[in-house]
């Protein structure tokens, strides 16, 4: 079973009115071979949102999830494919950009289970990578599954780190995924501590600790392809560049 739209079309599920309801999307099969329309949009608004073994196929498309009071969960073997594609035009190829996944849990947490996947890769060539937006401003973010975001950008806004995640583990996950354009990370209550031996490399890097401190012992590298990038560090506490950073 595959959740998709035709190219450029929009599907909206709004269960947030009144007292609000929960949305649970279940799937039980792998992605099928279907038409490769581009730029579809799916929006879901509810109290809680759970994707259980669900397969979302929106090449160069957008998946926008908003949980008003609870959690957003990508459970089981959920597969979110928003990647760009190579398109054959007669005797040549062109490439489409990666899509955008936005998960906004206004009062809850966001969890990507260990066997779930998110793909916002570029389609290739000079096409840009996609965008990952994870907002849990009162809770935490767990990225246990596989993420592909070659040439992509990420925005993360959390209150604290989960029991299974640290700043470095989240950043290493994103670097392995291929994020290299823009990286924005904000924590409302915790410190941002980068240990020695770790590196964040992107065209633009912004780190924000509203109430905490920032300590950098590794490498922040913004010497990317855009004629030199930008690094911004903002903290309610002190900012320290340790020896060797």
CSV table of N, CA, C and O in Angstrom, one decimal, residues 1 25-30 50-56 74-79 115-116:
chain,number,residue,atom,x,y,z
A,1,UNK,N,0.8,-1.2,0.0
A,1,UNK,CA,0.0,0.0,0.0
A,1,UNK,C,0.9,1.2,0.0
A,1,UNK,O,1.8,1.3,0.8
A,25,UNK,N,-1.9,6.1,10.4
A,25,UNK,CA,-1.8,5.6,9.0
A,25,UNK,C,-1.1,4.2,9.1
A,25,UNK,O,0.1,4.2,9.4
A,26,UNK,N,-1.8,3.2,8.7
A,26,UNK,CA,-1.2,1.8,8.7
A,26,UNK,C,-0.9,1.4,7.3
A,26,UNK,O,-1.6,1.7,6.3
A,27,UNK,N,0.2,0.6,7.1
A,27,UNK,CA,0.5,0.0,5.8
A,27,UNK,C,1.1,-1.4,6.1
A,27,UNK,O,1.5,-1.7,7.2
A,28,UNK,N,1.0,-2.2,5.1
A,28,UNK,CA,1.5,-3.5,5.3
A,28,UNK,C,2.2,-4.1,4.0
A,28,UNK,O,2.4,-5.3,3.9
A,29,UNK,N,2.7,-3.2,3.2
A,29,UNK,CA,3.4,-3.7,2.0
A,29,UNK,C,4.5,-2.7,1.5
A,29,UNK,O,4.5,-1.5,1.9
A,30,UNK,N,5.4,-3.2,0.7
A,30,UNK,CA,6.5,-2.3,0.2
A,30,UNK,C,6.0,-1.3,-0.8
A,30,UNK,O,4.9,-1.5,-1.4
A,50,UNK,N,0.6,8.9,14.0
A,50,UNK,CA,1.4,7.7,13.9
A,50,UNK,C,1.4,7.1,12.6
A,50,UNK,O,0.3,6.9,12.0
A,51,UNK,N,2.5,6.9,12.0
A,51,UNK,CA,2.7,6.2,10.7
A,51,UNK,C,3.3,4.8,11.1
A,51,UNK,O,4.4,4.7,11.5
A,52,UNK,N,2.5,3.7,10.9
A,52,UNK,CA,2.9,2.4,11.3
A,52,UNK,C,3.1,1.6,10.0
A,52,UNK,O,2.1,1.2,9.3
A,53,UNK,N,4.4,1.3,9.7
A,53,UNK,CA,4.7,0.5,8.5
A,53,UNK,C,4.1,1.2,7.2
A,53,UNK,O,3.8,0.5,6.3
A,54,UNK,N,4.0,2.5,7.3
A,54,UNK,CA,3.4,3.2,6.1
A,54,UNK,C,4.4,3.5,5.1
A,54,UNK,O,5.6,3.7,5.4
A,55,UNK,N,4.0,3.6,3.8
A,55,UNK,CA,4.8,4.0,2.7
A,55,UNK,C,4.3,5.2,2.0
A,55,UNK,O,3.2,5.2,1.5
A,56,UNK,N,5.1,6.3,2.1
A,56,UNK,CA,4.7,7.5,1.5
A,56,UNK,C,5.6,7.8,0.3
A,56,UNK,O,6.8,7.8,0.5
A,74,UNK,N,7.1,7.7,13.6
A,74,UNK,CA,7.3,6.9,12.4
A,74,UNK,C,7.7,5.5,12.9
A,74,UNK,O,8.9,5.3,13.2
A,75,UNK,N,6.7,4.6,12.9
A,75,UNK,CA,6.9,3.3,13.5
A,75,UNK,C,7.2,2.2,12.6
A,75,UNK,O,6.9,2.3,11.4
A,76,UNK,N,7.7,1.1,13.1
A,76,UNK,CA,7.9,-0.1,12.3
A,76,UNK,C,8.8,0.2,11.1
A,76,UNK,O,9.9,0.7,11.3
A,77,UNK,N,8.4,-0.3,9.9
A,77,UNK,CA,9.2,-0.1,8.7
A,77,UNK,C,8.6,1.0,7.8
A,77,UNK,O,8.5,0.8,6.6
A,78,UNK,N,8.2,2.1,8.4
A,78,UNK,CA,7.7,3.2,7.6
A,78,UNK,C,8.7,3.7,6.7
A,78,UNK,O,9.9,3.9,7.1
A,79,UNK,N,8.3,4.0,5.5
A,79,UNK,CA,9.3,4.5,4.4
A,79,UNK,C,8.7,5.8,3.8
A,79,UNK,O,7.6,5.8,3.2
A,115,UNK,N,13.8,0.8,12.2
A,115,UNK,CA,13.6,0.2,10.9
A,115,UNK,C,12.9,1.1,9.9
A,115,UNK,O,12.5,0.6,8.8
A,116,UNK,N,12.7,2.4,10.3
A,116,UNK,CA,12.0,3.3,9.4
A,116,UNK,C,13.0,4.1,8.6
A,116,UNK,O,14.2,4.2,9.0
